[in-house]
Short mmCIF file of C-alpha atoms in Angstrom, two decimals:
data_model
loop_
_atom_site.label_atom_id
_atom_site.label_comp_id
_atom_site.label_asym_id
_atom_site.label_seq_id
_atom_site.Cartn_x
_atom_site.Cartn_y
_atom_site.Cartn_z
CA MET A 210 -13.60 -26.14 -15.25
CA LEU A 211 -12.79 -29.69 -14.15
CA ARG A 212 -10.93 -28.26 -11.21
CA GLU A 213 -14.08 -26.47 -10.11
CA LEU A 214 -15.87 -29.82 -10.03
CA ASN A 215 -13.12 -31.40 -7.97
CA ILE A 216 -14.42 -30.71 -4.51
CA LYS A 217 -11.63 -32.54 -2.73
CA ALA A 218 -9.00 -30.35 -4.42
CA GLN A 219 -10.88 -27.17 -3.50
CA CYS A 220 -11.18 -28.25 0.13
CA ASP A 221 -7.46 -29.07 0.11
CA ASP A 222 -6.81 -25.52 -1.14
CA LEU A 223 -8.70 -24.17 1.86
CA ARG A 224 -6.80 -26.63 4.07
CA MET A 225 -10.07 -27.96 5.51
CA PRO A 226 -11.22 -31.55 6.07
CA LEU A 227 -14.08 -32.63 3.79
CA TRP A 228 -16.79 -32.64 6.48
CA GLU A 229 -16.02 -29.03 7.45
CA CYS A 230 -15.58 -27.67 3.94
CA PRO A 231 -18.41 -25.49 2.50
CA HIS A 232 -18.07 -26.91 -1.06
CA PHE A 233 -18.67 -30.45 0.14
CA LEU A 234 -21.44 -29.49 2.56
CA PHE A 235 -23.39 -27.69 -0.17
CA VAL A 236 -23.35 -30.85 -2.28
CA VAL A 237 -24.56 -32.88 0.73
CA MET A 238 -27.31 -30.33 1.25
CA GLY A 239 -28.39 -30.69 -2.40
CA PHE A 240 -28.56 -34.46 -2.08
CA VAL A 241 -30.57 -34.24 1.14
CA ILE A 242 -33.12 -31.97 -0.56
CA ILE A 243 -33.45 -34.32 -3.55
CA ILE A 244 -33.79 -37.42 -1.35
CA ALA A 245 -36.30 -35.66 0.90
CA MET A 246 -38.45 -34.67 -2.06
CA LEU A 247 -38.38 -38.24 -3.38
CA ALA A 248 -39.19 -39.59 0.08
CA ILE A 249 -42.16 -37.25 0.45
CA ASN A 250 -43.39 -38.32 -2.98
CA ILE A 251 -43.05 -42.03 -2.29
CA THR A 252 -44.51 -41.97 1.22
CA ALA A 253 -47.43 -39.90 -0.06
CA ARG A 254 -48.38 -42.90 -2.22
CA TYR A 255 -48.53 -45.33 0.71
CA TYR A 256 -49.57 -43.11 3.57
CA THR A 257 -52.28 -40.57 3.10
CA ASP A 258 -51.83 -39.44 6.69
CA PRO A 259 -50.62 -35.75 6.55
CA GLU A 260 -48.82 -36.23 9.87
CA VAL A 261 -46.26 -38.55 8.25
CA ALA A 262 -45.47 -35.97 5.56
CA ALA A 263 -45.21 -33.28 8.21
CA LEU A 264 -42.84 -35.46 10.24
CA ILE A 265 -40.58 -36.00 7.22
CA VAL A 266 -40.53 -32.26 6.46
CA ILE A 267 -39.63 -31.47 10.06
CA ALA A 268 -36.86 -34.09 10.05
CA VAL A 269 -35.43 -32.74 6.77
CA ALA A 270 -35.66 -29.14 7.98
CA GLY A 271 -33.84 -30.11 11.17
CA PHE A 272 -31.12 -31.85 9.20
CA LEU A 273 -30.70 -28.87 6.84
CA LEU A 274 -30.49 -26.55 9.82
CA VAL A 275 -27.61 -28.59 11.24
CA ILE A 276 -25.75 -28.62 7.90
CA SER A 277 -26.22 -24.90 7.32
CA HIS A 278 -24.95 -24.24 10.82
CA ILE A 279 -21.78 -26.18 9.95
CA ILE A 280 -21.49 -24.28 6.64
CA VAL A 281 -21.73 -20.90 8.36
CA GLY A 282 -19.05 -22.06 10.80
CA ALA A 283 -16.88 -23.11 7.86
CA PHE A 284 -17.27 -19.70 6.18
CA GLU A 285 -16.39 -17.99 9.42
CA ARG A 286 -13.23 -20.06 9.65
CA VAL A 287 -12.29 -19.19 6.05
CA ALA A 288 -12.88 -15.49 6.77
CA GLU A 289 -10.90 -15.71 10.01
CA ALA A 290 -7.98 -17.37 8.21
CA SER A 291 -7.91 -14.62 5.61
CA ARG A 292 -8.11 -11.92 8.29
CA ALA A 293 -5.29 -13.56 10.24
CA ARG A 294 -3.19 -13.70 7.07
CA SER A 295 -3.67 -10.01 6.30
CA GLU A 296 -2.95 -9.11 9.91
CA PHE A 297 0.22 -11.15 9.68
CA VAL A 298 1.32 -9.23 6.57
CA SER A 299 0.51 -5.96 8.27
CA ILE A 300 2.44 -6.70 11.49
CA ILE A 301 5.44 -8.14 9.66
CA SER A 302 5.56 -5.19 7.30
CA HIS A 303 5.43 -2.68 10.15
CA GLN A 304 8.18 -4.49 12.00
CA LEU A 305 10.28 -4.38 8.85
CA ARG A 306 9.65 -0.72 8.24
CA ASN A 307 11.30 0.54 11.42
CA PRO A 308 14.75 -0.96 10.75
CA LEU A 309 14.47 -0.08 7.06
CA SER A 310 13.76 3.56 7.77
CA SER A 311 16.59 3.70 10.32
CA ILE A 312 19.02 2.27 7.76
CA ARG A 313 17.78 4.65 5.10
CA TRP A 314 18.24 7.76 7.21
CA GLN A 315 21.61 6.71 8.61
CA LEU A 316 22.88 6.04 5.10
CA GLU A 317 21.59 9.43 4.05
CA ILE A 318 23.73 11.06 6.75
CA LEU A 319 26.77 8.91 5.89
CA LEU A 320 26.52 9.70 2.18
CA ARG A 321 26.41 13.41 2.92
CA ASN A 322 29.93 13.21 4.30
CA GLN A 323 32.21 14.56 1.57
CA ALA A 324 35.30 13.04 3.22
CA ILE A 325 34.51 9.38 2.44
CA ASP A 326 36.53 7.87 -0.39
CA GLN A 327 35.03 6.86 -3.71
CA LYS A 328 35.11 3.12 -3.07
CA THR A 329 33.35 3.38 0.29
CA ARG A 330 30.83 5.72 -1.27
CA SER A 331 30.00 3.29 -4.04
CA TYR A 332 29.52 0.47 -1.51
CA LEU A 333 27.25 2.66 0.59
CA GLU A 334 25.28 3.65 -2.49
CA GLY A 335 24.87 -0.03 -3.27
CA VAL A 336 23.52 -0.70 0.23
CA ASN A 337 21.25 2.29 -0.14
CA GLU A 338 19.85 0.99 -3.41
CA TYR A 339 19.10 -2.45 -1.96
CA ASN A 340 17.57 -0.88 1.10
CA ASN A 341 15.34 1.34 -1.04
CA ARG A 342 14.25 -1.65 -3.07
CA MET A 343 13.32 -3.53 0.09
CA ALA A 344 11.49 -0.47 1.43
CA LYS A 345 9.50 -0.28 -1.78
CA LEU A 346 8.60 -3.96 -1.55
CA VAL A 347 7.40 -3.59 2.03
CA ASN A 348 5.41 -0.46 1.16
CA ASP A 349 3.90 -2.23 -1.84
CA LEU A 350 2.92 -5.28 0.23
CA LEU A 351 1.17 -3.04 2.75
CA THR A 352 -0.67 -1.23 -0.04
CA VAL A 353 -1.75 -4.53 -1.60
CA ASN A 354 -2.93 -5.69 1.79
CA ARG A 355 -4.97 -2.52 2.14
CA ILE A 356 -6.44 -2.88 -1.37
CA GLU A 357 -7.48 -6.45 -0.68
CA ASN A 358 -9.17 -5.54 2.58
CA ASN A 359 -10.97 -2.60 0.96
CA ARG A 360 -9.11 -0.26 3.25
CA LEU A 361 -7.56 1.92 0.57
CA VAL A 362 -8.72 5.36 1.69
CA LEU A 363 -8.23 8.03 -0.94
CA THR A 364 -8.44 11.75 -0.24
CA PRO A 365 -9.19 13.33 -3.61
CA ALA A 366 -8.53 16.99 -4.34
CA PRO A 367 -7.87 18.99 -7.53
CA PHE A 368 -4.23 19.04 -8.67
CA SER A 369 -2.14 19.34 -11.83
CA LEU A 370 -1.22 15.96 -13.29
CA VAL A 371 1.25 17.82 -15.54
CA ASP A 372 3.16 19.29 -12.58
CA LEU A 373 3.14 15.96 -10.77
CA THR A 374 4.47 14.17 -13.86
CA LYS A 375 7.22 16.78 -14.28
CA LYS A 376 8.33 16.13 -10.71
CA VAL A 377 8.35 12.33 -11.23
CA ILE A 378 10.32 12.76 -14.47
CA LYS A 379 12.85 14.94 -12.65
CA ASP A 380 13.26 12.33 -9.88
CA ASN A 381 13.82 9.57 -12.48
CA THR A 382 16.16 11.37 -14.85
CA ALA A 383 19.31 9.91 -13.30
CA PHE A 384 17.83 6.39 -13.41
CA ALA A 385 16.90 6.87 -17.09
CA SER A 386 20.22 8.36 -18.16
CA ALA A 387 22.01 5.34 -16.71
CA SER A 388 20.53 3.43 -19.69
CA HIS A 389 20.88 6.47 -22.00
CA ILE A 390 17.11 6.83 -22.09
CA ASN A 391 15.61 10.19 -22.77
CA LEU A 392 12.33 11.27 -21.12
CA THR A 393 10.14 13.86 -22.84
CA LEU A 394 6.81 15.32 -21.79
CA GLU A 395 4.49 16.60 -24.48
CA GLU A 396 2.21 19.02 -22.76
CA LYS A 397 -0.98 19.92 -24.61
CA LYS A 398 -2.42 23.36 -23.92
CA GLY A 399 -5.21 23.86 -21.41
CA VAL A 400 -5.00 20.55 -19.60
CA PRO A 401 -7.43 20.82 -16.66
CA PHE A 402 -6.65 19.70 -13.11
CA VAL A 403 -7.64 16.16 -12.16
CA TYR A 404 -9.67 15.22 -9.10
CA ALA A 405 -7.85 12.40 -7.30
CA ASP A 406 -5.52 11.59 -4.41
CA GLN A 407 -2.20 13.18 -5.34
CA VAL A 408 -0.02 10.91 -3.19
CA TYR A 409 -1.47 7.72 -4.66
CA ILE A 410 -1.50 9.02 -8.23
CA GLN A 411 2.18 9.87 -7.83
CA TRP A 412 2.84 6.17 -7.06
CA ALA A 413 0.85 5.22 -10.16
CA VAL A 414 2.91 7.56 -12.35
CA GLU A 415 6.16 6.41 -10.69
CA ASN A 416 5.23 2.78 -11.33
CA LEU A 417 4.44 3.33 -15.01
CA LEU A 418 7.53 5.47 -15.60
CA GLY A 419 9.73 3.02 -13.68
CA ASN A 420 8.44 0.14 -15.80
CA ALA A 421 8.89 2.08 -19.03
CA ILE A 422 12.54 2.82 -18.16
CA ARG A 423 13.20 -0.74 -17.01
CA TYR A 424 11.73 -2.38 -20.10
CA SER A 425 12.94 0.08 -22.75
CA ASN A 426 15.78 -0.59 -25.11
CA PRO A 427 18.80 1.54 -24.24
CA ARG A 428 19.32 4.74 -26.23
CA THR A 429 15.66 5.30 -26.90
CA THR A 430 13.23 8.03 -25.97
CA ILE A 431 10.19 7.60 -23.74
CA PRO A 432 7.56 10.15 -24.72
CA LEU A 433 4.89 11.02 -22.17
CA THR A 434 1.74 12.91 -23.15
CA ILE A 435 -1.03 14.40 -21.07
CA HIS A 436 -4.13 15.77 -22.71
CA LYS A 437 -7.79 16.52 -22.19
CA HIS A 438 -10.17 13.74 -23.18
CA GLU A 439 -13.85 14.64 -22.73
CA GLY A 440 -14.51 14.72 -18.97
CA TYR A 441 -11.12 13.15 -18.27
CA VAL A 442 -7.42 13.84 -18.41
CA ARG A 443 -5.50 11.16 -20.26
CA PHE A 444 -1.91 10.19 -19.44
CA GLU A 445 0.13 8.15 -21.92
CA ILE A 446 3.60 6.71 -21.81
CA VAL A 447 5.26 4.86 -24.69
CA ASN A 448 8.32 2.68 -24.58
CA ASN A 449 10.23 0.65 -27.13
CA GLY A 450 11.42 -2.65 -25.80
CA THR A 451 9.83 -6.06 -25.61
CA THR A 452 6.38 -6.87 -26.94
CA ILE A 453 3.89 -8.06 -24.32
CA SER A 454 2.42 -11.28 -25.72
CA SER A 455 -1.36 -11.57 -25.95
CA GLU A 456 -1.17 -14.47 -23.50
CA ASP A 457 0.60 -12.28 -20.92
CA ALA A 458 -1.66 -9.33 -21.73
CA GLN A 459 -4.65 -10.97 -20.06
CA HIS A 460 -2.84 -11.21 -16.74
CA ILE A 461 -0.63 -8.14 -16.79
CA PHE A 462 -2.61 -6.28 -14.08
CA GLU A 463 -2.89 -9.30 -11.78
CA LYS A 464 -1.12 -9.43 -8.45
CA PHE A 465 2.30 -11.15 -8.49
CA PHE A 466 2.01 -11.71 -12.24
CA ARG A 467 5.17 -11.20 -14.26
CA ALA A 468 5.35 -11.53 -18.03
CA LYS A 469 7.65 -14.30 -19.26
CA SER A 470 9.83 -11.80 -21.15
CA ALA A 471 10.13 -9.69 -17.99
CA GLN A 472 11.11 -12.67 -15.84
CA ARG A 473 13.96 -13.40 -18.20
CA THR A 474 15.36 -9.91 -18.43
CA HIS A 475 14.52 -8.37 -15.05
CA THR A 476 14.73 -10.73 -12.11
CA ASP A 477 14.11 -8.12 -9.43
CA GLY A 478 10.44 -7.29 -10.12
CA THR A 479 7.68 -8.34 -7.76
CA GLY A 480 4.62 -8.16 -9.99
CA LEU A 481 2.90 -5.74 -7.62
CA GLY A 482 3.36 -2.40 -9.41
CA LEU A 483 0.72 -2.74 -12.11
CA PHE A 484 -1.77 -4.35 -9.74
CA ILE A 485 -1.41 -1.39 -7.37
CA THR A 486 -1.50 1.13 -10.22
CA LYS A 487 -4.72 -0.31 -11.61
CA SER A 488 -6.34 -0.46 -8.17
CA ILE A 489 -5.43 3.18 -7.48
CA VAL A 490 -6.67 4.44 -10.85
CA GLU A 491 -9.93 2.51 -10.62
CA ALA A 492 -10.52 3.59 -7.02
CA SER A 493 -10.18 7.16 -8.34
CA ASP A 494 -13.05 6.57 -10.82
CA GLY A 495 -10.55 6.38 -13.67
CA SER A 496 -9.61 3.71 -16.16
CA ILE A 497 -6.34 2.16 -17.30
CA GLY A 498 -5.10 0.02 -20.16
CA PHE A 499 -2.30 -0.63 -22.59
CA ASN A 500 -1.48 -1.85 -26.07
CA SER A 501 1.64 -3.49 -27.31
CA ASP A 502 2.50 -4.10 -30.96
CA ALA A 503 4.79 -6.64 -32.59
CA SER A 504 7.59 -4.10 -33.07
CA GLY A 505 8.03 -3.82 -29.29
CA LYS A 506 6.24 -0.50 -28.91
CA THR A 507 4.11 -0.54 -25.77
CA THR A 508 1.78 2.24 -24.64
CA PHE A 509 0.35 2.36 -21.15
CA TRP A 510 -2.38 4.92 -20.48
CA PHE A 511 -4.76 5.95 -17.75
CA MET A 512 -7.55 8.48 -17.49
CA LEU A 513 -8.64 10.38 -14.39
CA PRO A 514 -11.74 12.52 -13.94
CA ARG A 515 -11.05 16.23 -14.40
CA ALA A 516 -11.69 18.54 -11.47
CA LYS A 517 -14.85 20.64 -11.60
CA LYS A 518 -14.23 24.34 -11.91
CA MET B 296 18.20 31.30 21.17
CA ALA B 297 17.82 27.99 19.35
CA LYS B 298 14.31 26.62 19.02
CA LYS B 299 13.56 23.58 21.14
CA ILE B 300 12.28 20.35 19.61
CA LEU B 301 11.03 17.53 21.81
CA PHE B 302 11.60 14.19 20.06
CA ILE B 303 9.52 11.35 21.53
CA GLU B 304 10.85 8.12 20.01
CA ASP B 305 11.81 4.84 21.67
CA GLU B 306 14.37 3.65 19.10
CA SER B 307 17.76 4.95 20.12
CA ALA B 308 19.18 4.63 16.60
CA LEU B 309 16.52 7.00 15.31
CA GLN B 310 17.00 9.29 18.28
CA ARG B 311 20.65 9.61 17.26
CA THR B 312 20.04 10.02 13.52
CA VAL B 313 17.23 12.54 13.68
CA GLY B 314 18.85 14.20 16.70
CA ASP B 315 22.09 14.78 14.73
CA LEU B 316 20.13 16.12 11.78
CA LEU B 317 18.19 18.61 13.88
CA THR B 318 21.21 19.69 15.92
CA SER B 319 23.24 20.38 12.80
CA ALA B 320 20.29 22.37 11.44
CA GLY B 321 20.61 24.60 14.51
CA TYR B 322 17.85 23.27 16.72
CA MET B 323 18.07 22.15 20.32
CA VAL B 324 16.83 18.58 20.67
CA ILE B 325 15.30 17.11 23.83
CA PRO B 326 15.05 13.33 23.54
CA ALA B 327 12.32 11.30 25.25
CA LEU B 328 12.32 7.50 25.03
CA THR B 329 8.91 6.74 26.55
CA GLY B 330 5.42 8.20 26.43
CA ASP B 331 5.57 9.20 30.10
CA ASP B 332 8.92 10.97 29.64
CA GLY B 333 7.46 12.72 26.62
CA ILE B 334 4.53 14.09 28.60
CA ARG B 335 6.72 15.16 31.52
CA LEU B 336 9.30 16.89 29.28
CA SER B 337 6.60 18.59 27.19
CA MET B 338 5.36 20.30 30.36
CA ASN B 339 8.75 21.09 31.89
CA GLU B 340 10.58 22.21 28.76
CA THR B 341 7.75 23.87 26.78
CA PRO B 342 9.26 22.99 23.38
CA ASP B 343 8.54 24.92 20.17
CA LEU B 344 7.66 21.71 18.35
CA ILE B 345 7.06 18.07 19.25
CA LEU B 346 8.04 15.13 17.06
CA LEU B 347 6.02 12.12 18.14
CA ASP B 348 6.20 8.42 17.33
CA LEU B 349 2.97 6.47 17.88
CA VAL B 350 4.37 3.13 19.06
CA LEU B 351 5.90 3.87 22.45
CA PRO B 352 6.41 2.03 25.72
CA GLN B 353 4.14 2.92 28.69
CA LYS B 354 1.75 5.43 27.12
CA ASP B 355 1.34 5.24 23.33
CA GLY B 356 1.52 8.22 20.99
CA PHE B 357 -2.24 8.78 20.95
CA GLU B 358 -2.38 9.06 24.74
CA VAL B 359 0.61 11.41 24.69
CA LEU B 360 -1.05 13.55 22.01
CA THR B 361 -4.32 13.71 23.96
CA LYS B 362 -2.42 14.79 27.08
CA ILE B 363 -0.38 17.40 25.19
CA ARG B 364 -3.53 18.92 23.70
CA SER B 365 -5.35 19.05 27.03
CA THR B 366 -2.47 20.75 28.86
CA ASN B 367 -2.48 24.54 28.85
CA GLU B 368 1.27 25.01 28.24
CA THR B 369 1.35 22.75 25.17
CA LYS B 370 -2.15 22.91 23.72
CA ASP B 371 -0.98 25.08 20.78
CA THR B 372 2.45 23.50 20.25
CA PRO B 373 2.71 22.00 16.74
CA VAL B 374 2.99 18.19 16.85
CA ILE B 375 4.41 16.25 13.91
CA VAL B 376 3.65 12.55 14.05
CA LEU B 377 6.64 10.58 12.76
CA THR B 378 5.80 6.89 12.61
CA ASN B 379 5.71 3.81 10.45
CA LEU B 380 2.08 3.05 11.22
CA GLU B 381 -0.04 3.92 8.25
CA GLY B 382 -3.56 2.57 8.70
CA SER B 383 -6.28 4.99 7.62
CA GLY B 384 -7.69 4.80 11.15
CA GLU B 385 -4.38 5.86 12.67
CA VAL B 386 -3.88 8.82 10.32
CA GLU B 387 -7.42 10.10 10.91
CA ARG B 388 -7.22 9.57 14.66
CA ALA B 389 -3.91 11.42 15.00
CA LEU B 390 -5.12 14.34 12.90
CA SER B 391 -8.43 14.59 14.75
CA LEU B 392 -6.54 14.60 18.06
CA GLY B 393 -4.74 17.68 16.82
CA ALA B 394 -1.54 16.51 15.11
CA HIS B 395 -0.22 19.17 12.73
CA THR B 396 1.30 16.76 10.18
CA TYR B 397 1.44 12.97 9.81
CA LEU B 398 4.66 11.59 8.32
CA VAL B 399 5.34 7.95 7.50
CA LYS B 400 9.07 7.40 8.14
CA LEU B 401 9.73 4.99 5.32
CA ARG B 402 8.16 7.28 2.74
CA TYR B 403 10.34 10.34 3.47
CA SER B 404 14.00 11.17 3.26
CA LEU B 405 15.63 12.99 6.18
CA ASP B 406 15.80 16.17 4.12
CA GLU B 407 12.08 16.02 3.50
CA VAL B 408 11.44 15.50 7.21
CA LEU B 409 13.63 18.51 8.02
CA GLU B 410 11.72 20.53 5.43
CA LYS B 411 8.39 19.70 7.10
CA ILE B 412 9.77 20.61 10.54
CA LYS B 413 11.04 23.95 9.29
CA LYS B 414 7.70 24.66 7.67
CA ALA B 415 5.78 23.85 10.86
CA LEU B 416 8.08 26.17 12.82
CA GLY B 417 7.76 28.91 10.22
CA ASP B 418 11.54 28.90 9.54
#
């Protein structure tokens, strides 16, 4: 609250000098209006001549015009800075993607070679894992950039969330068994198709499943359920691990936010996954949420509109 | 007779990697490193399929695609765009210009790319 009143600090945040900063200029404008009203009042007592009042009004209007012109300019500069920043992210990410995809594909060919010895293979697999992690980060940054510029274009169509989830489970089985975690899908009968963008929803499911595996205690089971819920299809995933504190709960879907418990145990996260997941689900006219109890049981869920028959 | 694939891509590392993949899958690969080469080879070689990057020296991928579609010999040849550009505008533009499929390199494994190529060729 106090910070909002501190105009200097806000202008510093925008990296703008005081006389060019919209926050400061609005306050100046307010003062000018108050002083002008007082001046009109006072002069009206001594001068009955309407021309004097008219002159004051014209002078004040002229002054306000100048200030508002500066304010508009300031807003344009703020907008320009934000556009330049997102363009920067976009160009950098694209430049990073080309070498990353080259490395990925060359490793794929190398790893196919049955003749390489075990040690070399394990080194190459290590490189591959780091490369994939970097690729995911770059892809996530581009997606975040698109979300923030309202350029997330979804192409919805009817598809089976059950089949998609089965595929994601299959792709993650090896990752889960490394921590002796078991993945189960409870499939209720007659689950209708959902109406959403399959590619993006797959990322959402991958993010939630990836998190569940990462933050589960070893040797536990992660049950997934998909069922019909009025006009929606509801997806749920439960894991047993660390409780999300109520303090962290408020920020869990924010960009770059990472829960304190997660920072301690998993240093490689970026805090982008849940932000992207929420943005995708909400852009698909769905909703998302979670609850976490003291025993460490955490349930993440989302609902997507069912496809019309 | 092996099917011919024209691969228009300016990065030589990718030319080698994808080229090896396609050759070992039994295809004949014709590499082109610039947009102009791509257009010339598409007319001279009449490939069965064209793999096209969008960021290219001289003419970019969109210009190449427009030219391919307006040339009689290649107007029906399937074109798979293989790029790392992923703006919504780019995807829509490439598809409306007549690209068969749009693949973002960093989102696919080589096997998946090969799968898409085979599908487009009906193999």
